[in-house]
PDB file of C-alpha atoms in Angstrom:
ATOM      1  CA  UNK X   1     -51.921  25.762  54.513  1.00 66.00           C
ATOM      2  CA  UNK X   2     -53.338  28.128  56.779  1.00 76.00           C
ATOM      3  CA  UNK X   3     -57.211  27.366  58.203  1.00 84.00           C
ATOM      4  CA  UNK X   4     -59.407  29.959  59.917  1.00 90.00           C
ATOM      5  CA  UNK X   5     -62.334  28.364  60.905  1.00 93.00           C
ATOM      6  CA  UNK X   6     -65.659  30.621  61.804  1.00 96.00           C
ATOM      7  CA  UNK X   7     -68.590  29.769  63.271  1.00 97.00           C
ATOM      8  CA  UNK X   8     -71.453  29.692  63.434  1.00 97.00           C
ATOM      9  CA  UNK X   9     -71.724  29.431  59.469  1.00 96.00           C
ATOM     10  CA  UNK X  10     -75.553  30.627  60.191  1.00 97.00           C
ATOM     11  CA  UNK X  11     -77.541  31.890  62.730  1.00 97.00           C
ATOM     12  CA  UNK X  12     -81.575  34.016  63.282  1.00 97.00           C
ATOM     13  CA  UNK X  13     -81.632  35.596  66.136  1.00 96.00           C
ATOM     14  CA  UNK X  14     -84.370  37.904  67.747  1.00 97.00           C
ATOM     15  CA  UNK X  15     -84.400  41.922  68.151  1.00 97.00           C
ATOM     16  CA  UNK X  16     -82.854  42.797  70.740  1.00 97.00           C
ATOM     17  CA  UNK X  17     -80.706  39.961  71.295  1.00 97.00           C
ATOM     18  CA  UNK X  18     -76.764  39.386  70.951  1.00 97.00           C
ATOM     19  CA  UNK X  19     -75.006  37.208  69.090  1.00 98.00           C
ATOM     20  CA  UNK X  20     -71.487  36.529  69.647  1.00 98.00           C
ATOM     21  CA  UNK X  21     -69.036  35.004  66.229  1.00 98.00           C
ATOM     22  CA  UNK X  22     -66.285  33.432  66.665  1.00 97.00           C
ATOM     23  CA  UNK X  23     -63.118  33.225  64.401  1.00 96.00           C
ATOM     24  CA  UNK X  24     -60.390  31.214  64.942  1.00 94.00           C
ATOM     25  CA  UNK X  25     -56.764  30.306  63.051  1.00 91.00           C
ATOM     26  CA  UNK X  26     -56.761  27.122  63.810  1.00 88.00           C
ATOM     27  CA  UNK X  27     -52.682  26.027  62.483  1.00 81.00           C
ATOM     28  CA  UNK X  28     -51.157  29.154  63.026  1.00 83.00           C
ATOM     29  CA  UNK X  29     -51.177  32.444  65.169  1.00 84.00           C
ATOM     30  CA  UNK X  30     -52.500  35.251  64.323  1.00 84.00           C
ATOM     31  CA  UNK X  31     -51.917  38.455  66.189  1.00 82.00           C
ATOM     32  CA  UNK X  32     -54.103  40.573  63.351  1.00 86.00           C
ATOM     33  CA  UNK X  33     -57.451  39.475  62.519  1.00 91.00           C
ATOM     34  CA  UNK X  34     -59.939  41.258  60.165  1.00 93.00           C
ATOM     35  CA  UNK X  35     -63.819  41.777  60.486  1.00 96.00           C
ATOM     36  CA  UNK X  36     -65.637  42.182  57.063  1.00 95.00           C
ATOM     37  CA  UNK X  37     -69.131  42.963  56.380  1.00 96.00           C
ATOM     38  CA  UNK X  38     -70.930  42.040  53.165  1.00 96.00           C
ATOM     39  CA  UNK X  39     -74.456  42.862  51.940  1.00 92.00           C
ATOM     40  CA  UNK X  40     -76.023  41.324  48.884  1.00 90.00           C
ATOM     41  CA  UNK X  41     -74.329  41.529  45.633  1.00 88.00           C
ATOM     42  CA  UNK X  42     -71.904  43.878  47.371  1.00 92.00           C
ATOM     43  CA  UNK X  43     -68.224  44.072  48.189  1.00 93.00           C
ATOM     44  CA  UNK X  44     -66.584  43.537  51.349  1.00 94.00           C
ATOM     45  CA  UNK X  45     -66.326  46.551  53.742  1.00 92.00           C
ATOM     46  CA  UNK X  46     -63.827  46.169  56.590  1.00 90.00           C
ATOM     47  CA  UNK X  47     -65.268  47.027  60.011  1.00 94.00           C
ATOM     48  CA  UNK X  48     -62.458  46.493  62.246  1.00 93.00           C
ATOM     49  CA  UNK X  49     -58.864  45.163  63.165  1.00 91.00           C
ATOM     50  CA  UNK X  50     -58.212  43.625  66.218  1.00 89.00           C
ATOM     51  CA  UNK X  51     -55.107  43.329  67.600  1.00 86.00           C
ATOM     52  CA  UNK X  52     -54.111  40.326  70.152  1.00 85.00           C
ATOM     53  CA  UNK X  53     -54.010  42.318  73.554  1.00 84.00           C
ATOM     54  CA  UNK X  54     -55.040  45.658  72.211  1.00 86.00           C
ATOM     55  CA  UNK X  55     -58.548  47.337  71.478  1.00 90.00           C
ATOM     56  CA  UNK X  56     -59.884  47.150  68.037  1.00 92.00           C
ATOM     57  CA  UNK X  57     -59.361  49.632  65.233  1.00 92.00           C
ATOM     58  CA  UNK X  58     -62.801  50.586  64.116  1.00 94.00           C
ATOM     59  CA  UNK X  59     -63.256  52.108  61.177  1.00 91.00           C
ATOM     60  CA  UNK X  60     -65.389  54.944  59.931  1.00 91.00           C
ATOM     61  CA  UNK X  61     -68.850  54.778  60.669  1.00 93.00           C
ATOM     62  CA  UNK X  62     -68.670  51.442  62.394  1.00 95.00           C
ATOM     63  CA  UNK X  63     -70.235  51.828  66.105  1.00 95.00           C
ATOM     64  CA  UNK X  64     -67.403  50.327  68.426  1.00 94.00           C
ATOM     65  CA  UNK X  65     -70.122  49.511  71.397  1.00 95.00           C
ATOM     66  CA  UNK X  66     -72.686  47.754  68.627  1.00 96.00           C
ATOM     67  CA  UNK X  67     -69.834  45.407  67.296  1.00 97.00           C
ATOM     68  CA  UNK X  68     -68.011  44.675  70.574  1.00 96.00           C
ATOM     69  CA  UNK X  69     -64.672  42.468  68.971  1.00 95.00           C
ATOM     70  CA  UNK X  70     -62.339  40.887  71.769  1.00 91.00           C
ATOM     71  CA  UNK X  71     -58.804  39.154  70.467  1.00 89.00           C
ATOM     72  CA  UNK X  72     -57.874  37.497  73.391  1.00 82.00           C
ATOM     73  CA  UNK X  73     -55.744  34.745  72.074  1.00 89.00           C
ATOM     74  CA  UNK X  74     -53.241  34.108  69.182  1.00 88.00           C
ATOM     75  CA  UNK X  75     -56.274  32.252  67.908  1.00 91.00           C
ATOM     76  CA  UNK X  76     -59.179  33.476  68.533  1.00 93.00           C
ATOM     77  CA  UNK X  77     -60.856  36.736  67.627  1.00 94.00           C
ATOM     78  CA  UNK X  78     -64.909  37.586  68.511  1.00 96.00           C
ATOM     79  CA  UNK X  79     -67.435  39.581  66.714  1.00 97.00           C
ATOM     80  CA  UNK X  80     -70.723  40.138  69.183  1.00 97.00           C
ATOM     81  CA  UNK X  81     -73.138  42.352  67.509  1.00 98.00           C
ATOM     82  CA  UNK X  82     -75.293  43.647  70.456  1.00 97.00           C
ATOM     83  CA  UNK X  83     -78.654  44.767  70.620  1.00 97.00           C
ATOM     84  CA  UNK X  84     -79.134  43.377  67.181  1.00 97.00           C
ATOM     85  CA  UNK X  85     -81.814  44.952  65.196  1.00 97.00           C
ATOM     86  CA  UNK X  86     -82.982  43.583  60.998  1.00 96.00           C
ATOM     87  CA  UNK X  87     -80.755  46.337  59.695  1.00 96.00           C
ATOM     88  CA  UNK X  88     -77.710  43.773  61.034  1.00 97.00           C
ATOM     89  CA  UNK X  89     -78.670  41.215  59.280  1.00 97.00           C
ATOM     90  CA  UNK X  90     -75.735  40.361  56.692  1.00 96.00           C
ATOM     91  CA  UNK X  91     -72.746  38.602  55.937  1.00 97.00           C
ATOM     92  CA  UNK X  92     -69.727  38.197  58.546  1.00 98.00           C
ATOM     93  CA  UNK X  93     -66.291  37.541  57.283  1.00 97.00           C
ATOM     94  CA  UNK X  94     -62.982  37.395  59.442  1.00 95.00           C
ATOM     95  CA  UNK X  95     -59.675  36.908  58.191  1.00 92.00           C
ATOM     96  CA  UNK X  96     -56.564  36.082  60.065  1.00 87.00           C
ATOM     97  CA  UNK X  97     -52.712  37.499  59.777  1.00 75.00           C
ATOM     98  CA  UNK X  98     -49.918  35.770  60.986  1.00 56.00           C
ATOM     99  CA  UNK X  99     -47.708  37.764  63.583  1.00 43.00           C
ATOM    100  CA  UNK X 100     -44.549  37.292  60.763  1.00 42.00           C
ATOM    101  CA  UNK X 101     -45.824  40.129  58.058  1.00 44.00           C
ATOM    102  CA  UNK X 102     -46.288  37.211  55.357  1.00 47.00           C
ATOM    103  CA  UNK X 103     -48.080  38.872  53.091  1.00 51.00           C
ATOM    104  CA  UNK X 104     -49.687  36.180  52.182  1.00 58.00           C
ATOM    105  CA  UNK X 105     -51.376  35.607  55.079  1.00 58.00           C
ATOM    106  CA  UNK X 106     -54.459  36.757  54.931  1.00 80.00           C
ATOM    107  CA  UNK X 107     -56.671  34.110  55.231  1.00 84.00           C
ATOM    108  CA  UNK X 108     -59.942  34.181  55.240  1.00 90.00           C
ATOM    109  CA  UNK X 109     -63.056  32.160  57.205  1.00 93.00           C
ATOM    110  CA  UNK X 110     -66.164  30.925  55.456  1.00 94.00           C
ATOM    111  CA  UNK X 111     -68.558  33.816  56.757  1.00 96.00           C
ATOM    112  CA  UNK X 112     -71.358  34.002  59.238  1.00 97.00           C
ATOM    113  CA  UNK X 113     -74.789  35.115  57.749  1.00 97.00           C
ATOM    114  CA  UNK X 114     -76.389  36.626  60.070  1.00 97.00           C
ATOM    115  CA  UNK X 115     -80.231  37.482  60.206  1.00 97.00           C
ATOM    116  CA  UNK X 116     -82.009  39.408  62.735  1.00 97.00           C
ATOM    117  CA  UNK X 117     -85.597  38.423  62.803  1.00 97.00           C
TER     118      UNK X 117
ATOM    119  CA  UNK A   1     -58.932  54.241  52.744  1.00 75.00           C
ATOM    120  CA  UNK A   2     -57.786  53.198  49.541  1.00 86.00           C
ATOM    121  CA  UNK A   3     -60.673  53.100  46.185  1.00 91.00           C
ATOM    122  CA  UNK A   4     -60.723  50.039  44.426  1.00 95.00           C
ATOM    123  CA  UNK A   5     -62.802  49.686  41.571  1.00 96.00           C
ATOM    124  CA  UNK A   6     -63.544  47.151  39.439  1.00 97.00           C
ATOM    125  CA  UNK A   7     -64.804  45.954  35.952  1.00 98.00           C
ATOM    126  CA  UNK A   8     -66.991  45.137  34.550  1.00 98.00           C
ATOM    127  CA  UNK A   9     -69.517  45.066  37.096  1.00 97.00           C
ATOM    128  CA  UNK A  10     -70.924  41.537  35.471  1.00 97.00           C
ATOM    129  CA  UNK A  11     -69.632  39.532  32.604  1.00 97.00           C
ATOM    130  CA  UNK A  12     -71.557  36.600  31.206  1.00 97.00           C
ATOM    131  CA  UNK A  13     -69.471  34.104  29.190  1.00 96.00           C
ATOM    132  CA  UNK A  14     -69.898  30.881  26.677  1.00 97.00           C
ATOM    133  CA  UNK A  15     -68.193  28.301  28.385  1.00 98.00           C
ATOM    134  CA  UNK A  16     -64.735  27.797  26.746  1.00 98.00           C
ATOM    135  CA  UNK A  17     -64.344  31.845  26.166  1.00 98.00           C
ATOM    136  CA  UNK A  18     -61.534  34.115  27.227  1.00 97.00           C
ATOM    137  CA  UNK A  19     -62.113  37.027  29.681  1.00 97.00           C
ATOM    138  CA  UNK A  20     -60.159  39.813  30.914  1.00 98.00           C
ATOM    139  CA  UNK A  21     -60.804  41.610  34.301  1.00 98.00           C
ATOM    140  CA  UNK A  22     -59.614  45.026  35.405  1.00 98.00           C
ATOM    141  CA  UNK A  23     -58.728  46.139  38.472  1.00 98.00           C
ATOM    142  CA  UNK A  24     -57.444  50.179  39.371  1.00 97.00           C
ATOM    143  CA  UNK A  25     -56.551  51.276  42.558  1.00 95.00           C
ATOM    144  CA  UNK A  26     -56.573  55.004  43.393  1.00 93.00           C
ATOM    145  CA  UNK A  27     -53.322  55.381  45.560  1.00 90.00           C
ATOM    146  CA  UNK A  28     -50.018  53.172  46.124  1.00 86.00           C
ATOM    147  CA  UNK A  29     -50.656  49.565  47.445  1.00 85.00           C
ATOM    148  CA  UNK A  30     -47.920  46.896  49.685  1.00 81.00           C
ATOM    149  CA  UNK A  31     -50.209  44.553  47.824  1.00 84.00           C
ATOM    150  CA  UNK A  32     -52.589  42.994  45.831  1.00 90.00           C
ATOM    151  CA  UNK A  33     -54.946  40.461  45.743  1.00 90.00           C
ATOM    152  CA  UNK A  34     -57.409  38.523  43.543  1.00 94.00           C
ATOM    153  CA  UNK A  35     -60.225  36.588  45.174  1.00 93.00           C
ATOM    154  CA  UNK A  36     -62.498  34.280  43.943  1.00 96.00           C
ATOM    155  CA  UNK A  37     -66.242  34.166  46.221  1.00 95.00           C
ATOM    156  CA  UNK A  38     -67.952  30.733  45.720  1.00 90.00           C
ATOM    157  CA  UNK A  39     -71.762  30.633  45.908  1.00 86.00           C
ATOM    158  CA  UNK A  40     -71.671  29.646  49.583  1.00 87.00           C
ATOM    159  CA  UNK A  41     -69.490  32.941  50.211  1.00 91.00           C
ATOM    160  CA  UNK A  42     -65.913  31.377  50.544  1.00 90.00           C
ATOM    161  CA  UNK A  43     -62.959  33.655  49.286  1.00 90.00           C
ATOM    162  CA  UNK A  44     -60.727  31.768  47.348  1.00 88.00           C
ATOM    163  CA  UNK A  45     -56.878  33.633  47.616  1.00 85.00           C
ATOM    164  CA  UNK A  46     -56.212  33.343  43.236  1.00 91.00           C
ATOM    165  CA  UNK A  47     -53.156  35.348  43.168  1.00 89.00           C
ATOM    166  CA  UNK A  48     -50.697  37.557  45.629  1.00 87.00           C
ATOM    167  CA  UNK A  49     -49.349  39.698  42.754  1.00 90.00           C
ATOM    168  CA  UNK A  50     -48.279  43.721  43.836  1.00 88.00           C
ATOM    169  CA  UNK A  51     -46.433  43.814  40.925  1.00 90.00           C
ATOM    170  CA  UNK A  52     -45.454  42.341  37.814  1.00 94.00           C
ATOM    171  CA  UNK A  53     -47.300  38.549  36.353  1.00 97.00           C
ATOM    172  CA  UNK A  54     -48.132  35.580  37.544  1.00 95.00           C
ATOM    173  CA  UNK A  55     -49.911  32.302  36.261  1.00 96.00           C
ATOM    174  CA  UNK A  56     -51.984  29.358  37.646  1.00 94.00           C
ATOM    175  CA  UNK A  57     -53.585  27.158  34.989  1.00 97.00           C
ATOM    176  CA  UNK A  58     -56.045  28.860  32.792  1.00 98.00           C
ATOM    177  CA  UNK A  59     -55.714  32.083  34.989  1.00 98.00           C
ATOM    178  CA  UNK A  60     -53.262  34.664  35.026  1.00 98.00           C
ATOM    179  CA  UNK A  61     -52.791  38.135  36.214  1.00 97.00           C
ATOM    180  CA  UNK A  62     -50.495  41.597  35.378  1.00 97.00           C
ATOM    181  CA  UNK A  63     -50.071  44.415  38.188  1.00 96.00           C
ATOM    182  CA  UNK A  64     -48.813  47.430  36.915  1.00 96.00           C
ATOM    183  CA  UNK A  65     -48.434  49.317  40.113  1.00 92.00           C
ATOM    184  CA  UNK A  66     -46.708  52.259  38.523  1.00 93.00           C
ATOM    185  CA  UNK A  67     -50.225  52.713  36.781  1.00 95.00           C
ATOM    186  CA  UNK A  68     -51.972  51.429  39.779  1.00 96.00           C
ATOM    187  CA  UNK A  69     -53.984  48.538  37.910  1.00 97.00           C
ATOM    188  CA  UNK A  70     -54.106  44.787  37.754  1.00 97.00           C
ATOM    189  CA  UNK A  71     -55.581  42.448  35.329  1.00 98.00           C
ATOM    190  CA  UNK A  72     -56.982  38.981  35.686  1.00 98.00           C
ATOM    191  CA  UNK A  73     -57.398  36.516  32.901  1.00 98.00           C
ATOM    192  CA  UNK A  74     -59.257  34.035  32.829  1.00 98.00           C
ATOM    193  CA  UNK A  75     -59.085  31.161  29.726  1.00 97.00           C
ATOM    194  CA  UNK A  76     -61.271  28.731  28.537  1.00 98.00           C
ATOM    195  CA  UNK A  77     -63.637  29.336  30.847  1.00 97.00           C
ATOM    196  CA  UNK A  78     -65.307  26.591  33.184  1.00 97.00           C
ATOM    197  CA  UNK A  79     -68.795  27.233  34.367  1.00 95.00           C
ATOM    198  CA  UNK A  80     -67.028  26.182  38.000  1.00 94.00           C
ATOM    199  CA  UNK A  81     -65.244  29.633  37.081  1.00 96.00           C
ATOM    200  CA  UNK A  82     -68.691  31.532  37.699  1.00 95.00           C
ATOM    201  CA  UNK A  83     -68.829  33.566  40.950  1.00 95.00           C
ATOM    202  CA  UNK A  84     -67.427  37.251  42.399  1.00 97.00           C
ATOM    203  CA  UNK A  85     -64.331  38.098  41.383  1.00 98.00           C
ATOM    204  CA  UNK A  86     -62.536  40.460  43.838  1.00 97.00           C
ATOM    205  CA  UNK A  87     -59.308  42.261  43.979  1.00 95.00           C
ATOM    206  CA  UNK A  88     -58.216  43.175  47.775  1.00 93.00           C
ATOM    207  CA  UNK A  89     -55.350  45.790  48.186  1.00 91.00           C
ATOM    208  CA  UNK A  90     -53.246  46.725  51.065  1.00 86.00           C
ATOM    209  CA  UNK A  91     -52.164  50.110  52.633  1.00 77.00           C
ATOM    210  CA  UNK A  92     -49.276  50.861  54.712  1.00 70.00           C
ATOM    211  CA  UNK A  93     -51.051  49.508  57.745  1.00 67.00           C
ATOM    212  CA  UNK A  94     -52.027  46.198  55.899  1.00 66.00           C
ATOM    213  CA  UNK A  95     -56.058  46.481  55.902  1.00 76.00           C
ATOM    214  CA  UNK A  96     -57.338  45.183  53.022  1.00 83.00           C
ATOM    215  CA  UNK A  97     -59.755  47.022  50.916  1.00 88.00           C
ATOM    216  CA  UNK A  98     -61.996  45.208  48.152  1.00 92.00           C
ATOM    217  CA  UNK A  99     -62.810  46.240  45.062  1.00 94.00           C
ATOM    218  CA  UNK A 100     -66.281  46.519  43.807  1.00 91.00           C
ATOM    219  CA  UNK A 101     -65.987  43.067  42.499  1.00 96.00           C
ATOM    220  CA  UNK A 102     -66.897  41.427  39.136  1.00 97.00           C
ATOM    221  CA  UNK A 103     -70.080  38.935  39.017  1.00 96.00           C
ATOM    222  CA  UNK A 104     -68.971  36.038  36.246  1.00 97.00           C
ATOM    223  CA  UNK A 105     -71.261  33.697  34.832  1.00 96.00           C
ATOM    224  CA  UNK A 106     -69.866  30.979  32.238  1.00 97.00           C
ATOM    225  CA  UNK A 107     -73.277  29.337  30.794  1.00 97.00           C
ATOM    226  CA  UNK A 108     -72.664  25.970  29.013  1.00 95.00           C
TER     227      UNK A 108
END
């Protein structure tokens, strides 16, 4: 079945610093990939679409230049949170659509917790 | 975007006990998901089900998109059952919103 494959899986950075995510679909292409935030014992809250070749779709209250997401590829979508400050830290989680509208493609990677020391 | 809500918030459970989860969905949906989150924060794709029922083992779920809910059931629970339950729908431009989620714990 279909793999996306995220990494890293963990990561403490410094204020100040950036840190860039990576998620990839590693059997298939995707030409829609998801970015999901998730704080303790909450849901999911989607923070962007990006679209192979295209800018990203940010949504509502998400700060396009502090979560800079580049889909250069079929298989690879980044996540950089710049300038990252302890109010970042939190729980990264991509998911990846295939280019054929299966809707049951979204798949999703094993998350990135990030925390901003 | 779409409002998913779920419940109940948290459900605790006798291993071997029957639960039902409910998921409603405040405007029409392309689909519908239930997830499962492990401990470590993996989503588990359960069920694709925008409308009607589907089974897989002890669990099953009903959409009623008419209604705009969906139920999960869960049977003879498993303490490997405990975790987040979510339900993920999808509007016309196929973002998917999560619900609130459910918290499950089966305790032997």
């Amino acid at each position: 079945g279909a793999v996306v494959s995220q990494h890293p899986s963990r990561v403490i950075c410094k204020s100040g610093t950036s840190v860039k995510i990576e998620c990839r679909s590693l059997d298939f292409q995707a030409t829609t990939m998801f970015w999901y935030r998730q704080f303790p014992k909450q849901s999911l809250m989607l923070m962007a679409t990006s679209n192979e070749g295209s800018k990203a779709t940010y949504e509502q209250g998400v700060e396009k230049d502090k979560f800079l997401i580049n889909h250069a590829s079929l298989t690879l979508s980044t996540l950089t949170v710049t300038s990252a400050h302890p109010e970042d830290s939190s729980f990264y989680i991509c998911s990846a659509r295939g280019g054929g509208g299966d809707p049951y493609g979204y798949t999703f990677g094993s998350g990135t917790r990030l925390t901003v020391v | 975007g779409i409002q998913v809500e779920q419940s109940p918030p948290d459900l605790i459970l006798q291993e071997g006990a029957n639960s039902t989860l409910r998921c409603n969905f405040s405007d029409s949906v392309n689909n519908l998901q239930w997830f499962h989150q492990n401990p470590w924060g993996q989503l588990i794709n359960l069920f694709y089900i925008p409308s009607g029922t589907k089974q897989n083992g002890r669990l099953s779920a009903t959409t009623v998109a008419t209604e705009r809910y969906s139920l999960l059931y869960i049977s003879s629970s498993q303490t490997t059952d405990s975790g987040v339950y979510f339900c993920a729908v999808s509007d016309g431009a196929n973002n998917l919103f999560f619900g609130t989620g459910t918290r499950l714990t089966v305790i032997p």
